[in-house]
Coordinates of C-alpha atoms and ligand atoms in Angstrom, one line a residue:
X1 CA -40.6 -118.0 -18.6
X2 CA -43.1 -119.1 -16.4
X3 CA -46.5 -119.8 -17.4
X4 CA -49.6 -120.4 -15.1
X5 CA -53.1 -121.6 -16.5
X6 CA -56.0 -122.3 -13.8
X7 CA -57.1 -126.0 -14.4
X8 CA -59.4 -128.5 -13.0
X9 CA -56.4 -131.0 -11.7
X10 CA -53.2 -131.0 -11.1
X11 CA -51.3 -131.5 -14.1
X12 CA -50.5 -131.0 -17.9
X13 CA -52.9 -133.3 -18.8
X14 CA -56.0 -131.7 -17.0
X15 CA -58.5 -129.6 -18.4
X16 CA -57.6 -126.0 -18.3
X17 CA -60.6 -123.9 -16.3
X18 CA -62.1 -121.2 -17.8
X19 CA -63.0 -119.4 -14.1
X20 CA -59.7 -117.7 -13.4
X21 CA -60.9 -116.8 -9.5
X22 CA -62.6 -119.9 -9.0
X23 CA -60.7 -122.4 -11.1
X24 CA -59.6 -125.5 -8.7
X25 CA -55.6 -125.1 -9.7
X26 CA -52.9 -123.2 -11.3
X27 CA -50.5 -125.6 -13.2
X28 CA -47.1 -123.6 -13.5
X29 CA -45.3 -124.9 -16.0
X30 CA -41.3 -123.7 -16.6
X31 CA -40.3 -123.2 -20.1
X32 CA -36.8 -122.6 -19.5
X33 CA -36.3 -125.6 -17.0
X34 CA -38.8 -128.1 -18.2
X35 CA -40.7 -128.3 -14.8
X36 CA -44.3 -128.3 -13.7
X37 CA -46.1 -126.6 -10.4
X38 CA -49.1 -127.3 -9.0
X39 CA -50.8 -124.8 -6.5
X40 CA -54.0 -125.2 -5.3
X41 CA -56.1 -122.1 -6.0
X42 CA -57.0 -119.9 -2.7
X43 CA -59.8 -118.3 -4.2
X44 CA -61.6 -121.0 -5.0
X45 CA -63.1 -120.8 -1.7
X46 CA -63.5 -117.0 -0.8
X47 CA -66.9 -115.5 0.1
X48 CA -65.8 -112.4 -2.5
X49 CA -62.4 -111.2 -4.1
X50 CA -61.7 -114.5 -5.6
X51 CA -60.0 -113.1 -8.5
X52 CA -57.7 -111.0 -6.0
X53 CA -56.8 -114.0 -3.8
X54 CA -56.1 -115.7 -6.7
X55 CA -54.0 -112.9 -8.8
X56 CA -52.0 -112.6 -5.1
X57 CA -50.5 -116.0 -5.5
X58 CA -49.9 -116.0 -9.2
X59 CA -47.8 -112.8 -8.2
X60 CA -45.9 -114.5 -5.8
X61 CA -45.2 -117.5 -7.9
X62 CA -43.2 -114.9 -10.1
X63 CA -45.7 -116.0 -12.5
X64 CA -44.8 -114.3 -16.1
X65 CA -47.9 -115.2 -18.4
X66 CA -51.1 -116.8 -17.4
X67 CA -53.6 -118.5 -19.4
X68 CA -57.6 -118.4 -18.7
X69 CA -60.9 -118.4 -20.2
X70 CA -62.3 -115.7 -17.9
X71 CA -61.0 -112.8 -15.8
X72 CA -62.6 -110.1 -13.9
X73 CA -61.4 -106.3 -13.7
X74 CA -59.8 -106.2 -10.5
X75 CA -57.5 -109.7 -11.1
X76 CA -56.9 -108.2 -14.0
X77 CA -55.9 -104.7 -13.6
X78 CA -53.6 -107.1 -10.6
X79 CA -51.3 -108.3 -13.4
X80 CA -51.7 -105.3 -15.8
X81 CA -49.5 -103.1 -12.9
X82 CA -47.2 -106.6 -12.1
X83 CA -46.6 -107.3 -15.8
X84 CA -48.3 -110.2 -16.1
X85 CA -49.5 -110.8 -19.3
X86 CA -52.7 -113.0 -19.7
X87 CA -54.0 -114.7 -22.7
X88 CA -57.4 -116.3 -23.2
X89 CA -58.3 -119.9 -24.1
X90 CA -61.2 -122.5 -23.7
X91 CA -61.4 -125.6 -21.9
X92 CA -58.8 -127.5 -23.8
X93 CA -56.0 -129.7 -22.5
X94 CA -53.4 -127.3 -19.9
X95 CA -50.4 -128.4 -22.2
X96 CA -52.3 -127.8 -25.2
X97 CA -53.2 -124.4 -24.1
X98 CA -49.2 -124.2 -23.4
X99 CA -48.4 -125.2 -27.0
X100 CA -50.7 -123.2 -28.4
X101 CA -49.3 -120.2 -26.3
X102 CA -45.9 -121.1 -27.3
X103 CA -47.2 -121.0 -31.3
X104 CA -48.0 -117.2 -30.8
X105 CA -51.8 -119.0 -31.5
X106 CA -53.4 -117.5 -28.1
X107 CA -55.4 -114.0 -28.0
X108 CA -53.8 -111.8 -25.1
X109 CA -56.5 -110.3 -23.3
X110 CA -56.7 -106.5 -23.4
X111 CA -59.8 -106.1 -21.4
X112 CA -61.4 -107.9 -18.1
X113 CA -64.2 -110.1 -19.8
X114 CA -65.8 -113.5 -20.4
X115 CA -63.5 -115.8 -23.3
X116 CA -64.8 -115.7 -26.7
X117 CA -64.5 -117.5 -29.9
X118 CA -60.6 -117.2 -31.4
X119 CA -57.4 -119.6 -32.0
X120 CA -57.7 -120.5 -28.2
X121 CA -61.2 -122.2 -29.5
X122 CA -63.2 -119.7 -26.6
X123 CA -66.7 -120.7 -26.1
X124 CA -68.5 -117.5 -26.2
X125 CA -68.8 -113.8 -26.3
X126 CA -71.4 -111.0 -24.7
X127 CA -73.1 -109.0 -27.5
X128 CA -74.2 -106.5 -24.7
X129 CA -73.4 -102.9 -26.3
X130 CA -73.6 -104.2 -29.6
X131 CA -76.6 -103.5 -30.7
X132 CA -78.3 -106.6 -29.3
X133 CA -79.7 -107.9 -25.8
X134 CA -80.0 -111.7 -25.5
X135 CA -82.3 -113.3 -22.9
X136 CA -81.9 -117.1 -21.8
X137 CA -85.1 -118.4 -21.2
X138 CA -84.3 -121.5 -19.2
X139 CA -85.6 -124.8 -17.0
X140 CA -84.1 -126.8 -14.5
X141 CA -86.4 -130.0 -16.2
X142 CA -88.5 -130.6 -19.0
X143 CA -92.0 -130.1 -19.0
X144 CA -92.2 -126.8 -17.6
X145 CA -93.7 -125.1 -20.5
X146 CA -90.3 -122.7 -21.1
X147 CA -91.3 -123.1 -24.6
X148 CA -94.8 -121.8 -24.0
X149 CA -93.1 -119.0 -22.0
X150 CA -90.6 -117.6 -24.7
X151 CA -93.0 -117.8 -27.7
X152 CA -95.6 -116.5 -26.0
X153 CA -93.3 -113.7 -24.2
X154 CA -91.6 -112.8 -27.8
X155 CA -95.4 -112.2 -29.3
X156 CA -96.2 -109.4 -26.4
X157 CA -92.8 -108.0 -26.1
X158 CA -91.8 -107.7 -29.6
X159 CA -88.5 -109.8 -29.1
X160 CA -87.0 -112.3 -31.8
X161 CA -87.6 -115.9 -30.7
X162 CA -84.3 -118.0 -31.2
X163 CA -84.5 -121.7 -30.6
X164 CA -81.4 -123.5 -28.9
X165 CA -83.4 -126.4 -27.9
X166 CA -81.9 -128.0 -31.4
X167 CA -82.6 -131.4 -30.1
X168 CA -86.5 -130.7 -30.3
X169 CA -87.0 -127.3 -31.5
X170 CA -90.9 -127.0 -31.4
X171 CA -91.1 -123.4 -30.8
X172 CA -92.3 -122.8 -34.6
X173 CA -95.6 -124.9 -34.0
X174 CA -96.5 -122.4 -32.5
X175 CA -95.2 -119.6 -34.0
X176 CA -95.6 -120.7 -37.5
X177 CA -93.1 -118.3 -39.2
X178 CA -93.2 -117.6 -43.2
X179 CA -90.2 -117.2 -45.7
X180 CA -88.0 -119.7 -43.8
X181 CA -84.5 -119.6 -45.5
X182 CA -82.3 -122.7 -44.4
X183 CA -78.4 -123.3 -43.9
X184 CA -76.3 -126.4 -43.3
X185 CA -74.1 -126.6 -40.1
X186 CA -70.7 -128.4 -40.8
X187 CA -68.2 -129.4 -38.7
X188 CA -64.9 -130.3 -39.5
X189 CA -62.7 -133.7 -39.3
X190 CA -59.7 -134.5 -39.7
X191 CA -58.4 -136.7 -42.8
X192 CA -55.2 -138.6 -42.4
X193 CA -52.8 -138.5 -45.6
X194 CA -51.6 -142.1 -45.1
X195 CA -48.4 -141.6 -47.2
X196 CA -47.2 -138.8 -44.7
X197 CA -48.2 -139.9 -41.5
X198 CA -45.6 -141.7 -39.4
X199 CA -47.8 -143.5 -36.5
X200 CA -46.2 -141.4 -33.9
X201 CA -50.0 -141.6 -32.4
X202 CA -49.3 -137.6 -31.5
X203 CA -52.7 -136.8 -32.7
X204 CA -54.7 -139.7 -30.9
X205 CA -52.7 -138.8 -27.8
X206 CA -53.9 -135.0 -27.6
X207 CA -57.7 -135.5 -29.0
X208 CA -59.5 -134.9 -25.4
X209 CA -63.0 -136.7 -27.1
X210 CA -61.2 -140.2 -28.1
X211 CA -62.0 -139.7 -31.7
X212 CA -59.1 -140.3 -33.2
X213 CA -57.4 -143.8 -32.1
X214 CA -53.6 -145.2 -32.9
X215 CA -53.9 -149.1 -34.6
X216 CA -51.2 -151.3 -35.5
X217 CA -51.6 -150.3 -39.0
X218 CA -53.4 -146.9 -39.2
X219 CA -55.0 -143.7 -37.2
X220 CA -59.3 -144.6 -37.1
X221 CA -61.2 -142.1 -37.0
X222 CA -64.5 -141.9 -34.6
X223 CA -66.0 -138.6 -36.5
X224 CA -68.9 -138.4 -34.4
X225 CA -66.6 -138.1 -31.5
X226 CA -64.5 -135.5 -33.2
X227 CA -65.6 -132.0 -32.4
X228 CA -63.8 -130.1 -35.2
X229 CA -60.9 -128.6 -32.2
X230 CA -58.3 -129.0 -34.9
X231 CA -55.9 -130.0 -32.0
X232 CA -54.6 -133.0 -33.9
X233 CA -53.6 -130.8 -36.7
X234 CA -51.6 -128.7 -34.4
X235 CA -49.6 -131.6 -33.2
X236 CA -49.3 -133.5 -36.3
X237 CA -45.7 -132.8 -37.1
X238 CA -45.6 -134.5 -40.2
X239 CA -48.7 -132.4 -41.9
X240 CA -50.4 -135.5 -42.4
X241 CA -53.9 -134.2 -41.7
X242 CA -56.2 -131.9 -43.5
X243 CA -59.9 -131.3 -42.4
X244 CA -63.2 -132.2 -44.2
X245 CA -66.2 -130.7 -43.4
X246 CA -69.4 -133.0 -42.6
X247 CA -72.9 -131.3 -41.9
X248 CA -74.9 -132.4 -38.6
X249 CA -77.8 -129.6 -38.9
X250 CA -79.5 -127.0 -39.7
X251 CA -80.4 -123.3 -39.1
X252 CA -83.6 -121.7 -40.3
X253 CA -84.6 -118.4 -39.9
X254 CA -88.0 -117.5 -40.5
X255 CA -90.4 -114.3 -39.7
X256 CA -93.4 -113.9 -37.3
X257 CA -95.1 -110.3 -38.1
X258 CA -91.5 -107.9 -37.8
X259 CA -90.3 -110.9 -35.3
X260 CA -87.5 -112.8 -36.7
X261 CA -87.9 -116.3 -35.4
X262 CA -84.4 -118.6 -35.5
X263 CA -84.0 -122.4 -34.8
X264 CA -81.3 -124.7 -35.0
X265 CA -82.3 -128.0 -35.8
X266 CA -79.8 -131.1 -34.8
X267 CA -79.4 -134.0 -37.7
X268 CA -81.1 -136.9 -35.9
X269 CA -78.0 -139.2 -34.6
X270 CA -75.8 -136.5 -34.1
X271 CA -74.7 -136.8 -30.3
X272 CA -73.2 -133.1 -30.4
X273 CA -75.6 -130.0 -30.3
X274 CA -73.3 -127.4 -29.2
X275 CA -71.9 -126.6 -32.5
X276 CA -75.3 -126.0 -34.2
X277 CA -76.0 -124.2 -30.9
X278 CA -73.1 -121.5 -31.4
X279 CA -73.8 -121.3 -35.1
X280 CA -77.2 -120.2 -34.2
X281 CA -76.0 -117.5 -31.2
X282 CA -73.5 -116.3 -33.5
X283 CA -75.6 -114.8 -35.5
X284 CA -78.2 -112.9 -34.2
X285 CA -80.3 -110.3 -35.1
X286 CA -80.5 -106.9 -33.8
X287 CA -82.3 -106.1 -30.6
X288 CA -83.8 -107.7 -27.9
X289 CA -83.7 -111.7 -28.5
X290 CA -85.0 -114.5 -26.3
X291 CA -83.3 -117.6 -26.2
X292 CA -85.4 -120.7 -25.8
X293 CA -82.6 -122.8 -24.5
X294 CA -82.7 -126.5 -24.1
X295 CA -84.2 -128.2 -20.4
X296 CA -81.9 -129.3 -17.8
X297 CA -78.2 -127.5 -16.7
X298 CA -76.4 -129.6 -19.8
X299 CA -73.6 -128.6 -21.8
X300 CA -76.4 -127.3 -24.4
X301 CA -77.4 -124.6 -21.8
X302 CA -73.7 -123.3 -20.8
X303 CA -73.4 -122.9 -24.5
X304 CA -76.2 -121.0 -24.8
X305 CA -75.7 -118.9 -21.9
X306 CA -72.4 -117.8 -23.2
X307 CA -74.2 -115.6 -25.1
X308 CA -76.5 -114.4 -22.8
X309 CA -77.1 -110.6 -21.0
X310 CA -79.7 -112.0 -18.1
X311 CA -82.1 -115.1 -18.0
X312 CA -85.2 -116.3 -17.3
X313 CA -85.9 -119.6 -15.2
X314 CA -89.0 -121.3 -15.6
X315 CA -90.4 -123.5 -13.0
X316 CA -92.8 -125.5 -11.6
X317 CA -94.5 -126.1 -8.0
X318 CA -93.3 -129.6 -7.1
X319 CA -90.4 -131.4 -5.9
X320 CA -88.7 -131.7 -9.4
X321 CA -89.4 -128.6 -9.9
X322 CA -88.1 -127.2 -6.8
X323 CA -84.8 -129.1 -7.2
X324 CA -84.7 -128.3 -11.0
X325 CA -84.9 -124.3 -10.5
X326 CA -82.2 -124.8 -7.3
X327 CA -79.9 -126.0 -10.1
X328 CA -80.8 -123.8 -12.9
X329 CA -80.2 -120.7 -10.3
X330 CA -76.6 -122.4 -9.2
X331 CA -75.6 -122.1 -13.4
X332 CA -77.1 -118.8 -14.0
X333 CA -75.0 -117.4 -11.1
X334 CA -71.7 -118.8 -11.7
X335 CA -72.2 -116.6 -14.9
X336 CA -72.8 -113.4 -12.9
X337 CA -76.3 -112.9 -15.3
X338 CA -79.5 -111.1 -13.7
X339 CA -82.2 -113.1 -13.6
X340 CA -85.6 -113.6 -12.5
X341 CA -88.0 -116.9 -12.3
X342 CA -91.3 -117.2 -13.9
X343 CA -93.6 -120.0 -11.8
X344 CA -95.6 -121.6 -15.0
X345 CA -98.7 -124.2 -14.2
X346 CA -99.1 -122.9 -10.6
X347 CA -103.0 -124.6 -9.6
X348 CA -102.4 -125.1 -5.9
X349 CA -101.5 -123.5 -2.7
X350 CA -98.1 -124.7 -2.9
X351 CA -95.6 -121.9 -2.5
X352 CA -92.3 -123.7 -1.6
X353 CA -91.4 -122.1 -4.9
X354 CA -92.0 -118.5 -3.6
X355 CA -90.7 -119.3 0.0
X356 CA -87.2 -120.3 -2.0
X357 CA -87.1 -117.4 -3.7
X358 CA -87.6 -115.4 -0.9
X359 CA -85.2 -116.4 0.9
X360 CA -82.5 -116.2 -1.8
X361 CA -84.0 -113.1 -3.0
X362 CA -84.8 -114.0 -6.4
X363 CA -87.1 -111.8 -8.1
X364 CA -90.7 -113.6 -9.4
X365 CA -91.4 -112.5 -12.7
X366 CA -94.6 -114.1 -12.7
X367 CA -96.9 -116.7 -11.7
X368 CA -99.4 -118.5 -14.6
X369 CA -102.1 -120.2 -13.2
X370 CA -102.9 -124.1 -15.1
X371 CA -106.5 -123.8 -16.5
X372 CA -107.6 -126.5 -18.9
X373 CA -108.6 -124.0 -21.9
X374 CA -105.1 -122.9 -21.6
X375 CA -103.9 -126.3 -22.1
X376 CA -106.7 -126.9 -25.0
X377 CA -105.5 -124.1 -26.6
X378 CA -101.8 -125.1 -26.7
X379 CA -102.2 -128.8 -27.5
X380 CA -104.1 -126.9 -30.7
X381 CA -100.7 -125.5 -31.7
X382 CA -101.6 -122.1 -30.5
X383 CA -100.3 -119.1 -28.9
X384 CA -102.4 -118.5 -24.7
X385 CA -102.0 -115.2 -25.4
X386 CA -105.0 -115.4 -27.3
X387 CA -106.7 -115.8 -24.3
X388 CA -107.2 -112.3 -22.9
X389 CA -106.1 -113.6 -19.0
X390 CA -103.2 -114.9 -20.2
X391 CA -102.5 -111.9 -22.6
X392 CA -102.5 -109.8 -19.5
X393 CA -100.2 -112.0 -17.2
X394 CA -98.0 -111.7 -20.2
X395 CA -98.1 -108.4 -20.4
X396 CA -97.1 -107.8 -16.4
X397 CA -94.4 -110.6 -16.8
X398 CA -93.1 -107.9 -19.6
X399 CA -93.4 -105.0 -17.3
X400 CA -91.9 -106.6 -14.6
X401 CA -89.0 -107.6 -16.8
X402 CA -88.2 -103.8 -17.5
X403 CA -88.7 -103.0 -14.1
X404 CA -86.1 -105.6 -13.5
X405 CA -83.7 -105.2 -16.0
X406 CA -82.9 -102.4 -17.8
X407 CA -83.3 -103.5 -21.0
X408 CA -85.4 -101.6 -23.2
X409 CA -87.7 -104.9 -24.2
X410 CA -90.4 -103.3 -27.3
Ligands
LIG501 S1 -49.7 -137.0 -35.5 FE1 -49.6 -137.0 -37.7 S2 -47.9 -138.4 -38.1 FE2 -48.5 -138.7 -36.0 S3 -50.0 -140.4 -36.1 FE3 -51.1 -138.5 -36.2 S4 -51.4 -138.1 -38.4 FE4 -49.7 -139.6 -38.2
LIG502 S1 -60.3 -132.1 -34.5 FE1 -61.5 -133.9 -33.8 S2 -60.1 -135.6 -33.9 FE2 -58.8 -133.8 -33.9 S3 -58.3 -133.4 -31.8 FE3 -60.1 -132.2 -32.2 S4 -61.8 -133.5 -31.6 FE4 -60.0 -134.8 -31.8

């Protein structure tokens, strides 16, 4: 049987890519005859029908299972009438993927789709059609005031406020929700049962985040490092390892008025957000949610716009911001998400935000001017929309949004 999973490199040890049209590679590795392929991925560089160019070789490597995170309809439907079954996994090690393939512990995809949450530890899944609509709200940089924007954007339109920004979460200064009910987050990590283990090093050897390490005498254990995969466990032959739980954080949900406000809050030492982050997206409520995300195109932001139906960038006129927004609209399109950008603090004639979007075609949501009772107000811990001109921006950023999307924001 031969199995192909699109990866970053070349070999067994790479990191498996979750774009199956624009991964870098397809490792093809031989069960029967032990042997490993590497093909450089065609699609990678095509102006459109990635997926295609990239199904087309698969194909012709007589290719009988492949392994991906993502996969759109037409690459798919490709291997449906060729027989090609395809599984879905997340970005894990390629032979991991392949071991866990081999364990019956992969989810065959059924439909086209985006990976989600399962044994092949996906990283996401699209609520759209289920009841709820999920809005990134997100920055290039810091300091933009994407905050300001979602808080102040949840009070007009009637959306719950969710806070991903778990490093800082200060949405709820402003805010100030009542009957806050709180839940730890836990992650797990592994325990070694000296008596069993063996030192084979097996586990060390296929943890991708160096938290487990092989001594002389023993297996150390660097938990921080460890992000609950369970990896080690699948390798450990000799059933030497259980998992503990340890908590990093918490969730709080809270209400504004009918709003229900959310925020994940990361323990303070805790160098890994994105767990508390997919606790928090994976359950939401009902409806139409914005998702203050954290600044910057970080790991904390893919997370988040895993989850996502469409986004929102916030910006600024200047050089940083510029630069920022050119970033934040590369990540929101290598998700394939309809967005628009909002230009916050905008007291000059400088348009070299407009004239970019212009000429990528980017839709303006809407520009707030920077007035000092504005700023009064906020550094007061209050919402701008008490002011009536910034209530009624607000309320044509909300109209434009339906205009732009058709989502039926409150
Ligand atoms: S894989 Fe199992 S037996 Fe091998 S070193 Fe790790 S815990 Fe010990
Ligand atoms: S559970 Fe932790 S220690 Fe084990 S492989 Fe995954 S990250 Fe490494």
């Amino acid at each position: 049987m031969k199995i192909a999973v699109s990866s970053m490199s070349k070999d067994l040890n790479s990191m498996l890519d979750v774009r199956f049209g624009r991964c870098n590679y397809f490792v093809i590795y031989d069960t029967e005859e032990g042997l490993v392929k590497t093909i450089e991925n065609k699609g990678q560089m095509s102006g459109g029908g990635a997926g295609i160019a990239a199904a087309q070789q698969i194909i012709d490597e007589d290719v009988d299972v492949v392994i991906t995170g993502n996969m759109g309809l037409n690459a798919f439907n490709l291997f449906k009438n060729s027989d090609i079954k395809v599984y879905r996994c997340g970005s894990i090690k390629v032979e991991t993927a392949v071991q866990l393939f081999k364990e019956g512990k992969l989810e065959e995809l059924t439909q086209a789709g985006p990976a989600h949450a399962g044994m092949g530890m996906g990283t996401g899944r699209r609520f759209r059609g289920e009841g709820r609509l999920n809005i990134a709200i997100l920055s290039g940089k810091g300091g933009t005031g994407k905050t300001t924007i979602s808080t102040n954007l949840s009070v007009i339109t009637g959306a719950n406020y969710i806070d991903c920004d778990v490093e800082e979460p200060n949405g709820f200064i402003f805010l100030k929700p009542s009957q806050i009910k709180r839940e730890e987050v836990k992650v797990d990590y592994p325990v070694v049962d000296s008596s069993r283990c063996t030192l084979c090093g097996e586990c060390a050897k296929v943890c991708q985040f160096n938290a487990l390490v092989k001594t002389k005498k023993d297996i150390m254990l660097f938990e921080k490092l460890c992000h609950g995969c369970h990896a080690c466990g699948i390798v450990c032959k000799q059933s030497a390892l259980t998992f503990g739980k340890r908590i990093i954080g918490t969730i709080e949900e809270g209400q504004y008025g009918n709003l229900i406000c959310k925020r994940g809050i990361l323990n303070v030492g805790e160098p890994m957000a994105v767990p508390v982050i997919r606790r928090l997206l994976k359950n939401l409520p009902t409806g139409t949610n914005l998702i203050d995300c954290a600044p910057g195109t970080s790991c904390n932001v893919v997370s988040s716009l895993q989850y996502a139906d469409g986004a929102i960038l916030v910006t600024e006129p200047s050089s940083f911001g510029l630069h920022d927004l050119k970033m934040a609209v590369q990540l929101v399109r290598s998700f394939n998400l309809p967005f628009g950008v909002v230009i916050n603090k905008h007291n000059t004639e400088d348009d070299r935000i407009q004239t970019y979007c212009e000429k990528e075609n980017i839709e303006i949501l809407g520009v707030i001017p920077y007035r000092r009772e504005a700023a009064e107000v906020y550094s007061s811990g209050k919402m701008i929309v008490e002011l009536p001109e910034y209530k009624e921006i607000f309320e044509e950023i909300a109209e434009r949004l339906r205009e732009v999307f058709p989502w039926n924001l409150q």
